[in-house]
Amino acid sequence: MIRKQDIVQQAVQKDILNGETSAIGIMDFDALENTIIELNKAFPEHFVHTFAAKANALTAVMKKLNQTGIGAEVSSPGELLIAKRAGFENHSIIFDSPAKTMADLTTCIKNDIALNIDNLQELERVDVLLKSYPHTQSSIGFRINPQIGSGAISSTSTATSTSKFGYALADSGNRQQLLEIYAERPWLTSLHTHSGSQGCELELMAKGIAEIVNLAEMINDRVGFQQIRQIDIGGGLPVNFASEEVTPSFQQYADALKEAVPALFSGKYQVKTEFGRAIVAKNGFILTRVEYTKSMGGRHIATTHAGAQIMTRTVFLPDSWPLRVTGFDAQGNMRTETNSEVVDTDVAGPCCFSGDLICKNKALPKLEANDYVLVHDTGGYYFSNHFDYNSLPRVPVYAVSGNSHGMSIDLIRKADSLEDVLSRM
Ligand SMILES: *Cc1c(COP(=O)(O)O)cnc(C)c1O
C-alpha cells in the first residue's frame, strides 16, 4: 500500500489528479518488471513465457513486456497489430483465436506465427494451407480441452465438458482420433491447453495439464519418435483480489505442477505459458474522483466516474468479480478508520442504471466530494478493455516508474473528451 500511496500523492503533486479528473488507469512498470522476474525465477529455462495480450492490450505495456524478453499470445487482428507495434517478432507470437478465418490462418502460416488448431474443420483448412506453405516455421498444435470440470466462475472456465474451446479429449473416440491425426501429420509438433481460469484451484489446473502431457507421451509412443516437442500450458492462473498478497504465486503454481506433472520439468518438452491476468492485474489500478456524495435510506453513496464502462465484469457479476477500494482525500492522503468515520457505503459509477456500482454496502472511511477512489488489482481486463473497438477511450492511462524521490508518471494512452469529438466535426 505504501507504493500506491506514493503514486497517488505524486499524481496529485504533478496535477495528474485534480478537480477535473474523472477516472485514470495506472500501470506500475517497475512492479510489472518484478512480476516477470518472479515468473522467470519460478520456472526453469526450458519454459518460454508469453503474455496474453487481451489482458492488457496497450502498446506501451506490451512494449515494456517485450523488453523483458517474453513473447505474446494474441487472438485478433487488433491484438496482433498492438503486439507488432510493441516490437514482438513473429516467431515469439502465438495466435489462438477460436474463430480463425482462412485469411488469419494463411497469414500465420506464411509469417511463421505459431497457432493452435481449435477443431477438425480448422484442421482441414490447415491441411490445405500446408500444401502451399510446406516450409512454414509456424509451430502448430491442437488446442485440447481436457474436460476436467469447471472452476467457481462458469463464464470464464475453459475446461468444462461443453466449453466452446478446443478439441474435447474425453468425448467418445476422440483420444484415438487425435493419435491418428498426429500420426498422419508430422508437422503437428505441439499440444496446447488452457485449463485454468479465475476461480480454479491449482490442483484442477495441474490435472488438466497432466492429461495433455499424457497425450503427448501417447502420441510420441505411437509414432516411435518425439514428434511432440512443445507443450503449451496456457494461462489462467487465478489472482487474489481480496488483499495485497500475491497468491497463488508463480512459484506455488510451479511447485504444484512439479508435483502433479514432473515430465514438464524434465526438459524433454519446451513448455510455453500464456499468462494474462496473473502478470498484469496486481500491477495496475484505477483512480476515480468522487463527483458527489449523498445519503439514501441510511446508505452513504459516493458517485464516481468509473463504472460499467471500465469495470464491466464487476458491475454485471459483482459476486464473481468483487474489487477492493481505498479512499484518498483531495490532497492524496489515504482515508483510514483513524482519520474518517466509517460508514456503510455504495461506490457508484456514472452509468444510468442502478446496478452500476463498484462496490455495495461496504464499511468504508467516509468518502467526500472530490476524494479519489483507488480500485485495486485492475491492471488486467479493466481500463485496457474495449469490447467495442469503435468506442472512444474515456480513460487515459499512465505508466509509473521510480520512487517518491524521483517518480515519472507518463501518459501512455490519451482519452477523448466530448470537446475532442466535436472539434473533429
Ligand atoms: C485469455 C487467454 C489467456 C490468458 O488468460 P488469463 O486468465 O488472463 O491468464 C491465455 N491463453 C489464451 C488462449 C487465452 O484466451
Tab-separated table of C-alpha atoms and ligand atoms in Angstrom:
chain	number	residue	atom	x	y	z
A	1	MET	CA	0.000	0.000	0.000
A	2	ILE	CA	2.922	2.396	0.627
A	3	ARG	CA	3.798	2.249	-3.048
A	4	LYS	CA	0.206	3.040	-4.049
A	5	GLN	CA	0.063	5.907	-1.537
A	6	ASP	CA	3.263	7.343	-3.027
A	7	ILE	CA	1.832	7.107	-6.519
A	8	VAL	CA	-1.427	8.860	-5.530
A	9	GLN	CA	0.473	11.673	-3.796
A	10	GLN	CA	2.816	12.112	-6.735
A	11	ALA	CA	-0.131	12.159	-9.131
A	12	VAL	CA	-1.740	14.940	-7.057
A	13	GLN	CA	1.527	16.904	-6.932
A	14	LYS	CA	2.000	16.550	-10.666
A	15	ASP	CA	-1.597	17.729	-11.227
A	16	ILE	CA	-2.492	14.479	-12.975
A	17	LEU	CA	-5.171	14.066	-10.324
A	18	ASN	CA	-7.089	17.289	-9.826
A	19	GLY	CA	-10.614	18.661	-9.569
A	20	GLU	CA	-11.233	17.801	-13.206
A	21	THR	CA	-10.111	14.186	-13.211
A	22	SER	CA	-12.807	11.670	-13.981
A	23	ALA	CA	-11.004	8.315	-13.976
A	24	ILE	CA	-7.465	7.279	-14.851
A	25	GLY	CA	-5.684	3.968	-15.128
A	26	ILE	CA	-2.224	3.456	-13.619
A	27	MET	CA	0.248	0.747	-14.650
A	28	ASP	CA	3.229	0.347	-12.327
A	29	PHE	CA	6.028	-0.529	-14.791
A	30	ASP	CA	8.560	-1.293	-12.044
A	31	ALA	CA	6.162	-3.719	-10.401
A	32	LEU	CA	5.387	-5.257	-13.797
A	33	GLU	CA	9.075	-5.882	-14.360
A	34	ASN	CA	9.350	-7.515	-10.928
A	35	THR	CA	6.452	-9.804	-11.763
A	36	ILE	CA	8.291	-11.015	-14.870
A	37	ILE	CA	11.431	-11.568	-12.762
A	38	GLU	CA	9.320	-13.684	-10.356
A	39	LEU	CA	7.867	-15.588	-13.307
A	40	ASN	CA	11.292	-16.361	-14.766
A	41	LYS	CA	12.609	-17.400	-11.350
A	42	ALA	CA	9.758	-19.821	-10.688
A	43	PHE	CA	10.181	-21.911	-13.838
A	44	PRO	CA	13.275	-23.494	-15.407
A	45	GLU	CA	14.809	-22.241	-18.656
A	46	HIS	CA	13.004	-24.595	-20.981
A	47	PHE	CA	9.783	-22.735	-20.115
A	48	VAL	CA	9.061	-19.964	-22.618
A	49	HIS	CA	6.578	-17.405	-21.370
A	50	THR	CA	4.167	-15.342	-23.439
A	51	PHE	CA	1.774	-12.640	-22.334
A	52	ALA	CA	-1.909	-12.969	-23.303
A	53	ALA	CA	-2.464	-9.621	-24.983
A	54	LYS	CA	-6.175	-9.420	-24.256
A	55	ALA	CA	-5.404	-8.929	-20.556
A	56	ASN	CA	-3.835	-5.537	-21.283
A	57	ALA	CA	-3.606	-4.696	-24.971
A	58	LEU	CA	-1.914	-1.309	-24.645
A	59	THR	CA	1.080	-0.786	-26.908
A	60	ALA	CA	3.234	0.764	-24.163
A	61	VAL	CA	2.507	-2.078	-21.742
A	62	MET	CA	3.209	-4.668	-24.417
A	63	LYS	CA	6.425	-2.839	-25.316
A	64	LYS	CA	7.553	-2.979	-21.703
A	65	LEU	CA	6.776	-6.705	-21.627
A	66	ASN	CA	8.578	-7.251	-24.920
A	67	GLN	CA	11.686	-5.680	-23.393
A	68	THR	CA	11.647	-8.326	-20.651
A	69	GLY	CA	12.103	-10.964	-23.344
A	70	ILE	CA	8.765	-12.765	-23.134
A	71	GLY	CA	6.517	-13.494	-26.124
A	72	ALA	CA	2.902	-12.593	-26.909
A	73	GLU	CA	-0.307	-14.571	-27.301
A	74	VAL	CA	-2.886	-12.808	-29.492
A	75	SER	CA	-6.383	-13.655	-30.717
A	76	SER	CA	-7.454	-10.900	-33.083
A	77	PRO	CA	-6.060	-8.633	-35.804
A	78	GLY	CA	-6.172	-5.727	-33.337
A	79	GLU	CA	-4.110	-7.600	-30.751
A	80	LEU	CA	-1.628	-8.681	-33.423
A	81	LEU	CA	-1.259	-5.070	-34.555
A	82	ILE	CA	-0.597	-3.959	-30.987
A	83	ALA	CA	1.920	-6.768	-30.434
A	84	LYS	CA	3.757	-5.864	-33.657
A	85	ARG	CA	3.782	-2.160	-32.771
A	86	ALA	CA	5.197	-3.154	-29.397
A	87	GLY	CA	8.083	-4.875	-31.167
A	88	PHE	CA	7.291	-8.586	-30.847
A	89	GLU	CA	8.891	-10.736	-33.549
A	90	ASN	CA	6.639	-13.143	-35.440
A	91	HIS	CA	8.387	-16.189	-34.021
A	92	SER	CA	7.557	-15.086	-30.467
A	93	ILE	CA	3.845	-14.639	-31.196
A	94	ILE	CA	1.123	-17.298	-30.807
A	95	PHE	CA	-2.262	-16.855	-32.486
A	96	ASP	CA	-5.037	-18.589	-30.540
A	97	SER	CA	-8.448	-17.342	-31.633
A	98	PRO	CA	-11.199	-19.983	-31.648
A	99	ALA	CA	-12.657	-18.325	-34.780
A	100	LYS	CA	-9.692	-18.019	-37.142
A	101	THR	CA	-10.670	-17.120	-40.684
A	102	MET	CA	-8.946	-18.624	-43.708
A	103	ALA	CA	-7.132	-15.289	-44.072
A	104	ASP	CA	-5.993	-15.403	-40.407
A	105	LEU	CA	-4.624	-18.915	-40.865
A	106	THR	CA	-2.856	-18.013	-44.100
A	107	THR	CA	-1.182	-15.003	-42.512
A	108	CYS	CA	0.059	-17.036	-39.541
A	109	ILE	CA	1.423	-19.888	-41.664
A	110	LYS	CA	3.027	-17.551	-44.213
A	111	ASN	CA	4.675	-15.495	-41.489
A	112	ASP	CA	5.826	-18.235	-39.094
A	113	ILE	CA	3.413	-17.238	-36.331
A	114	ALA	CA	2.586	-20.165	-34.049
A	115	LEU	CA	-1.019	-21.306	-33.923
A	116	ASN	CA	-3.181	-23.774	-32.118
A	117	ILE	CA	-5.913	-25.522	-34.079
A	118	ASP	CA	-9.262	-25.414	-32.329
A	119	ASN	CA	-11.303	-28.054	-34.141
A	120	LEU	CA	-11.485	-30.541	-37.014
A	121	GLN	CA	-12.844	-28.023	-39.520
A	122	GLU	CA	-9.872	-25.797	-38.838
A	123	LEU	CA	-7.577	-28.791	-39.246
A	124	GLU	CA	-8.940	-29.293	-42.789
A	125	ARG	CA	-8.054	-25.687	-43.614
A	126	VAL	CA	-4.550	-26.016	-42.190
A	127	ASP	CA	-4.068	-29.242	-44.174
A	128	VAL	CA	-4.830	-27.294	-47.354
A	129	LEU	CA	-2.535	-24.411	-46.413
A	130	LEU	CA	0.370	-26.682	-45.523
A	131	LYS	CA	0.365	-27.875	-49.145
A	132	SER	CA	1.052	-24.275	-50.238
A	133	TYR	CA	3.491	-23.500	-47.430
A	134	PRO	CA	5.257	-26.776	-46.665
A	135	HIS	CA	8.298	-24.986	-45.222
A	136	THR	CA	6.452	-22.856	-42.697
A	137	GLN	CA	8.265	-22.377	-39.410
A	138	SER	CA	4.962	-21.906	-37.545
A	139	SER	CA	4.781	-24.142	-34.538
A	140	ILE	CA	1.392	-25.823	-34.942
A	141	GLY	CA	-0.554	-27.757	-32.352
A	142	PHE	CA	-4.072	-28.690	-31.364
A	143	ARG	CA	-5.884	-26.954	-28.569
A	144	ILE	CA	-7.130	-29.733	-26.330
A	145	ASN	CA	-9.949	-29.412	-23.818
A	146	PRO	CA	-9.140	-31.909	-21.071
A	147	GLN	CA	-12.743	-31.602	-19.786
A	148	ILE	CA	-11.676	-31.585	-16.167
A	149	GLY	CA	-14.642	-29.536	-14.994
A	150	SER	CA	-15.475	-26.007	-14.015
A	151	GLY	CA	-13.897	-23.678	-11.511
A	152	ALA	CA	-16.012	-21.362	-9.364
A	153	ILE	CA	-16.829	-18.956	-12.238
A	154	SER	CA	-18.594	-20.699	-15.087
A	155	SER	CA	-18.337	-17.874	-17.641
A	156	THR	CA	-14.543	-17.988	-17.675
A	157	SER	CA	-13.992	-21.725	-17.131
A	158	THR	CA	-12.388	-23.137	-20.265
A	159	ALA	CA	-12.170	-26.840	-19.447
A	160	THR	CA	-15.780	-27.844	-18.812
A	161	SER	CA	-17.177	-30.785	-20.765
A	162	THR	CA	-19.121	-28.428	-23.058
A	163	SER	CA	-16.680	-25.487	-23.259
A	164	LYS	CA	-16.508	-23.652	-26.593
A	165	PHE	CA	-12.714	-24.053	-26.711
A	166	GLY	CA	-10.565	-26.729	-28.302
A	167	TYR	CA	-10.984	-30.389	-29.129
A	168	ALA	CA	-12.668	-32.497	-26.457
A	169	LEU	CA	-10.277	-35.115	-25.128
A	170	ALA	CA	-12.690	-37.241	-23.133
A	171	ASP	CA	-15.569	-37.496	-25.642
A	172	SER	CA	-16.008	-40.976	-27.048
A	173	GLY	CA	-13.335	-41.955	-29.578
A	174	ASN	CA	-11.591	-38.575	-29.604
A	175	ARG	CA	-8.348	-39.637	-27.948
A	176	GLN	CA	-7.874	-42.351	-30.550
A	177	GLN	CA	-8.722	-39.926	-33.335
A	178	LEU	CA	-6.154	-37.419	-32.074
A	179	LEU	CA	-3.483	-40.115	-32.089
A	180	GLU	CA	-4.284	-40.790	-35.729
A	181	ILE	CA	-4.423	-37.096	-36.647
A	182	TYR	CA	-0.953	-36.569	-35.201
A	183	ALA	CA	0.463	-39.770	-36.681
A	184	GLU	CA	-0.562	-38.634	-40.164
A	185	ARG	CA	0.860	-35.123	-39.745
A	186	PRO	CA	4.486	-34.870	-38.642
A	187	TRP	CA	4.182	-31.059	-38.760
A	188	LEU	CA	1.888	-31.172	-35.736
A	189	THR	CA	4.607	-30.812	-33.116
A	190	SER	CA	2.791	-29.104	-30.296
A	191	LEU	CA	-0.111	-29.597	-27.889
A	192	HIS	CA	-1.979	-26.762	-26.252
A	193	THR	CA	-4.390	-26.489	-23.360
A	194	HIS	CA	-5.695	-23.634	-21.300
A	195	SER	CA	-7.079	-25.427	-18.300
A	196	GLY	CA	-7.198	-22.715	-15.667
A	197	SER	CA	-9.122	-19.516	-15.058
A	198	GLN	CA	-10.103	-17.201	-12.253
A	199	GLY	CA	-11.856	-19.383	-9.663
A	200	CYS	CA	-9.842	-22.556	-10.441
A	201	GLU	CA	-7.756	-24.434	-7.893
A	202	LEU	CA	-4.134	-25.168	-8.796
A	203	GLU	CA	-4.755	-28.901	-8.446
A	204	LEU	CA	-7.564	-28.741	-11.018
A	205	MET	CA	-5.308	-26.844	-13.448
A	206	ALA	CA	-2.453	-29.291	-12.920
A	207	LYS	CA	-4.820	-32.194	-13.557
A	208	GLY	CA	-5.759	-30.759	-16.958
A	209	ILE	CA	-2.120	-30.269	-17.874
A	210	ALA	CA	-1.242	-33.801	-16.751
A	211	GLU	CA	-3.858	-35.073	-19.231
A	212	ILE	CA	-2.144	-33.197	-22.066
A	213	VAL	CA	1.329	-34.418	-21.157
A	214	ASN	CA	-0.029	-37.937	-21.013
A	215	LEU	CA	-1.473	-37.450	-24.505
A	216	ALA	CA	1.900	-36.150	-25.742
A	217	GLU	CA	3.600	-39.296	-24.459
A	218	MET	CA	0.962	-41.480	-26.148
A	219	ILE	CA	1.474	-39.676	-29.463
A	220	ASN	CA	5.265	-39.974	-29.240
A	221	ASP	CA	4.975	-43.683	-28.368
A	222	ARG	CA	2.602	-44.306	-31.230
A	223	VAL	CA	4.809	-42.654	-33.876
A	224	GLY	CA	8.024	-44.035	-32.410
A	225	PHE	CA	9.923	-40.739	-32.102
A	226	GLN	CA	9.486	-37.448	-30.272
A	227	GLN	CA	7.042	-35.711	-32.589
A	228	ILE	CA	5.597	-33.540	-29.801
A	229	ARG	CA	8.374	-31.164	-28.889
A	230	GLN	CA	6.327	-28.422	-27.355
A	231	ILE	CA	3.583	-28.281	-24.758
A	232	ASP	CA	1.681	-25.034	-24.327
A	233	ILE	CA	0.010	-24.979	-20.919
A	234	GLY	CA	-1.851	-21.699	-21.490
A	235	GLY	CA	-2.578	-19.134	-18.821
A	236	GLY	CA	-5.416	-18.885	-16.390
A	237	LEU	CA	-3.537	-18.592	-13.111
A	238	PRO	CA	-6.072	-17.042	-10.701
A	239	VAL	CA	-5.384	-13.712	-8.991
A	240	ASN	CA	-6.139	-12.804	-5.375
A	241	PHE	CA	-8.468	-9.801	-5.464
A	242	ALA	CA	-9.137	-9.909	-1.695
A	243	SER	CA	-5.881	-8.409	-0.393
A	244	GLU	CA	-2.443	-7.141	-1.412
A	245	GLU	CA	-0.985	-10.644	-1.173
A	246	VAL	CA	0.099	-12.316	-4.430
A	247	THR	CA	-1.385	-15.778	-4.080
A	248	PRO	CA	-1.108	-18.203	-5.718
A	249	SER	CA	2.372	-17.069	-6.749
A	250	PHE	CA	4.115	-18.335	-9.875
A	251	GLN	CA	6.337	-20.338	-7.518
A	252	GLN	CA	3.321	-22.008	-5.882
A	253	TYR	CA	1.967	-22.881	-9.321
A	254	ALA	CA	5.348	-24.234	-10.432
A	255	ASP	CA	5.529	-26.357	-7.265
A	256	ALA	CA	2.008	-27.742	-7.819
A	257	LEU	CA	2.911	-28.594	-11.424
A	258	LYS	CA	6.174	-30.229	-10.411
A	259	GLU	CA	4.233	-32.452	-8.048
A	260	ALA	CA	1.445	-33.381	-10.480
A	261	VAL	CA	3.302	-33.345	-13.832
A	262	PRO	CA	7.021	-33.977	-13.259
A	263	ALA	CA	7.539	-34.664	-17.002
A	264	LEU	CA	7.074	-30.944	-17.696
A	265	PHE	CA	10.241	-30.249	-15.703
A	266	SER	CA	12.418	-32.943	-17.279
A	267	GLY	CA	13.451	-30.700	-20.175
A	268	LYS	CA	12.103	-33.182	-22.700
A	269	TYR	CA	9.499	-30.675	-23.888
A	270	GLN	CA	9.758	-26.978	-24.470
A	271	VAL	CA	6.933	-25.629	-22.316
A	272	LYS	CA	5.066	-22.472	-23.276
A	273	THR	CA	2.873	-20.429	-20.959
A	274	GLU	CA	0.317	-17.734	-21.779
A	275	PHE	CA	-0.346	-15.851	-18.558
A	276	GLY	CA	-2.523	-12.762	-18.730
A	277	ARG	CA	-4.262	-11.696	-15.542
A	278	ALA	CA	-1.515	-13.024	-13.257
A	279	ILE	CA	1.048	-10.779	-14.994
A	280	VAL	CA	-0.875	-7.507	-15.004
A	281	ALA	CA	-3.827	-7.457	-12.580
A	282	LYS	CA	-1.959	-6.530	-9.405
A	283	ASN	CA	0.375	-4.119	-11.183
A	284	GLY	CA	-2.324	-1.642	-12.129
A	285	PHE	CA	-5.207	0.236	-10.597
A	286	ILE	CA	-7.911	2.763	-11.373
A	287	LEU	CA	-8.247	6.135	-9.675
A	288	THR	CA	-11.557	7.902	-9.980
A	289	ARG	CA	-12.752	11.171	-8.465
A	290	VAL	CA	-15.866	11.347	-6.303
A	291	GLU	CA	-18.123	13.880	-8.018
A	292	TYR	CA	-20.940	13.870	-5.441
A	293	THR	CA	-21.901	12.176	-2.196
A	294	LYS	CA	-25.293	11.782	-0.595
A	295	SER	CA	-27.199	9.715	1.902
A	296	MET	CA	-30.010	7.481	0.687
A	297	GLY	CA	-32.055	5.285	3.010
A	298	GLY	CA	-29.258	5.311	5.555
A	299	ARG	CA	-26.609	4.390	2.961
A	300	HIS	CA	-23.723	6.711	2.091
A	301	ILE	CA	-23.433	6.951	-1.692
A	302	ALA	CA	-20.316	8.216	-3.464
A	303	THR	CA	-20.806	8.806	-7.192
A	304	THR	CA	-17.598	8.437	-9.215
A	305	HIS	CA	-16.680	8.254	-12.903
A	306	ALA	CA	-15.726	4.577	-13.004
A	307	GLY	CA	-18.486	2.045	-13.514
A	308	ALA	CA	-19.719	-0.433	-16.081
A	309	GLN	CA	-17.831	1.284	-18.899
A	310	ILE	CA	-14.486	0.283	-17.323
A	311	MET	CA	-15.430	-2.405	-14.802
A	312	THR	CA	-17.902	-4.318	-16.894
A	313	ARG	CA	-17.429	-7.717	-15.283
A	314	THR	CA	-17.525	-6.413	-11.735
A	315	VAL	CA	-20.655	-4.354	-12.318
A	316	PHE	CA	-22.603	-7.137	-14.009
A	317	LEU	CA	-21.224	-10.065	-11.951
A	318	PRO	CA	-20.361	-8.453	-8.618
A	319	ASP	CA	-20.270	-11.736	-6.695
A	320	SER	CA	-17.767	-13.370	-9.060
A	321	TRP	CA	-15.551	-10.301	-9.616
A	322	PRO	CA	-15.533	-8.217	-6.413
A	323	LEU	CA	-12.946	-5.418	-6.234
A	324	ARG	CA	-11.354	-3.700	-3.228
A	325	VAL	CA	-11.376	0.080	-2.967
A	326	THR	CA	-9.417	2.602	-0.874
A	327	GLY	CA	-10.352	6.264	-0.488
A	328	PHE	CA	-7.990	9.261	-0.599
A	329	ASP	CA	-8.796	12.894	0.135
A	330	ALA	CA	-8.288	15.617	-2.461
A	331	GLN	CA	-4.669	16.103	-1.297
A	332	GLY	CA	-3.932	12.418	-1.788
A	333	ASN	CA	-3.973	11.334	1.866
A	334	MET	CA	-5.377	7.885	2.430
A	335	ARG	CA	-8.681	7.738	4.297
A	336	THR	CA	-8.454	5.401	7.274
A	337	GLU	CA	-10.582	4.429	10.248
A	338	THR	CA	-8.436	6.806	12.308
A	339	ASN	CA	-8.964	9.950	10.268
A	340	SER	CA	-12.518	9.362	8.986
A	341	GLU	CA	-15.793	7.991	10.335
A	342	VAL	CA	-16.585	4.522	8.926
A	343	VAL	CA	-19.958	4.338	7.167
A	344	ASP	CA	-21.811	1.810	5.029
A	345	THR	CA	-21.076	2.946	1.501
A	346	ASP	CA	-22.024	2.257	-2.097
A	347	VAL	CA	-19.354	3.433	-4.523
A	348	ALA	CA	-21.264	4.145	-7.724
A	349	GLY	CA	-20.278	4.651	-11.349
A	350	PRO	CA	-21.554	7.195	-13.879
A	351	CYS	CA	-23.755	4.929	-15.996
A	352	CYS	CA	-27.510	5.394	-15.958
A	353	PHE	CA	-28.661	2.181	-14.319
A	354	SER	CA	-28.871	1.469	-10.602
A	355	GLY	CA	-26.637	-1.607	-10.699
A	356	ASP	CA	-23.663	0.493	-11.821
A	357	LEU	CA	-21.717	0.063	-8.576
A	358	ILE	CA	-18.017	-0.632	-7.921
A	359	CYS	CA	-18.963	-1.978	-4.503
A	360	LYS	CA	-22.126	-2.138	-2.458
A	361	ASN	CA	-22.778	-1.696	1.249
A	362	LYS	CA	-19.104	-1.701	2.272
A	363	ALA	CA	-17.982	-0.271	5.609
A	364	LEU	CA	-15.549	2.413	4.383
A	365	PRO	CA	-13.933	5.512	5.852
A	366	LYS	CA	-16.384	8.200	4.761
A	367	LEU	CA	-15.787	9.466	1.218
A	368	GLU	CA	-16.387	13.123	0.392
A	369	ALA	CA	-16.847	15.001	-2.861
A	370	ASN	CA	-13.526	15.486	-4.688
A	371	ASP	CA	-11.974	12.498	-2.921
A	372	TYR	CA	-10.332	9.828	-5.054
A	373	VAL	CA	-11.266	6.150	-5.001
A	374	LEU	CA	-8.473	3.708	-5.808
A	375	VAL	CA	-9.812	0.466	-7.288
A	376	HIS	CA	-7.191	-2.221	-6.676
A	377	ASP	CA	-5.933	-5.025	-8.930
A	378	THR	CA	-7.393	-3.626	-12.143
A	379	GLY	CA	-4.241	-3.805	-14.285
A	380	GLY	CA	-5.791	-6.558	-16.436
A	381	TYR	CA	-9.161	-6.668	-18.182
A	382	TYR	CA	-10.333	-3.310	-16.820
A	383	PHE	CA	-9.108	0.066	-18.124
A	384	SER	CA	-7.401	-1.653	-21.048
A	385	ASN	CA	-10.578	-3.375	-22.186
A	386	HIS	CA	-12.768	-2.298	-25.036
A	387	PHE	CA	-15.123	-4.970	-26.063
A	388	ASP	CA	-16.418	-2.438	-28.556
A	389	TYR	CA	-13.399	-1.320	-30.541
A	390	ASN	CA	-15.360	1.501	-32.110
A	391	SER	CA	-15.921	3.235	-28.813
A	392	LEU	CA	-13.540	6.010	-27.892
A	393	PRO	CA	-11.320	5.563	-24.870
A	394	ARG	CA	-12.612	7.525	-21.887
A	395	VAL	CA	-9.839	6.520	-19.517
A	396	PRO	CA	-6.357	7.944	-20.023
A	397	VAL	CA	-3.682	5.527	-18.818
A	398	TYR	CA	-0.357	6.436	-17.172
A	399	ALA	CA	2.842	4.445	-16.687
A	400	VAL	CA	4.672	4.897	-13.395
A	401	SER	CA	8.291	4.143	-12.607
A	402	GLY	CA	10.776	5.207	-9.950
A	403	ASN	CA	10.017	6.047	-6.320
A	404	SER	CA	8.757	9.112	-4.466
A	405	HIS	CA	12.215	10.732	-4.711
A	406	GLY	CA	12.057	10.621	-8.469
A	407	MET	CA	8.900	9.219	-9.950
A	408	SER	CA	7.839	9.594	-13.548
A	409	ILE	CA	4.181	9.368	-14.434
A	410	ASP	CA	3.773	9.385	-18.188
A	411	LEU	CA	0.670	9.377	-20.296
A	412	ILE	CA	0.614	6.204	-22.405
A	413	ARG	CA	-2.905	6.439	-23.769
A	414	LYS	CA	-4.866	9.615	-24.369
A	415	ALA	CA	-8.579	9.721	-23.823
A	416	ASP	CA	-11.068	11.522	-25.993
A	417	SER	CA	-13.286	14.162	-24.450
A	418	LEU	CA	-16.596	15.417	-25.814
A	419	GLU	CA	-14.703	18.525	-26.909
A	420	ASP	CA	-12.262	16.388	-28.918
A	421	VAL	CA	-15.180	14.704	-30.597
A	422	LEU	CA	-16.913	17.978	-31.519
A	423	SER	CA	-13.706	19.558	-32.707
A	424	ARG	CA	-13.359	16.785	-35.259
A	425	MET	CA	-16.739	17.547	-36.812
B	1	LIG	C1	-7.265	-15.296	-22.113
B	1	LIG	C2	-6.276	-16.278	-22.530
B	1	LIG	C3	-5.098	-16.439	-21.786
B	1	LIG	C4	-4.835	-15.675	-20.507
B	1	LIG	O1	-5.762	-15.980	-19.502
B	1	LIG	P1	-5.545	-15.361	-18.045
B	1	LIG	O2	-6.681	-15.921	-17.257
B	1	LIG	O3	-5.629	-13.877	-18.176
B	1	LIG	O4	-4.213	-15.809	-17.576
B	1	LIG	C5	-4.166	-17.344	-22.241
B	1	LIG	N1	-4.359	-18.068	-23.360
B	1	LIG	C6	-5.483	-17.932	-24.107
B	1	LIG	C7	-5.633	-18.745	-25.328
B	1	LIG	C8	-6.466	-17.037	-23.717
B	1	LIG	O5	-7.566	-16.912	-24.451
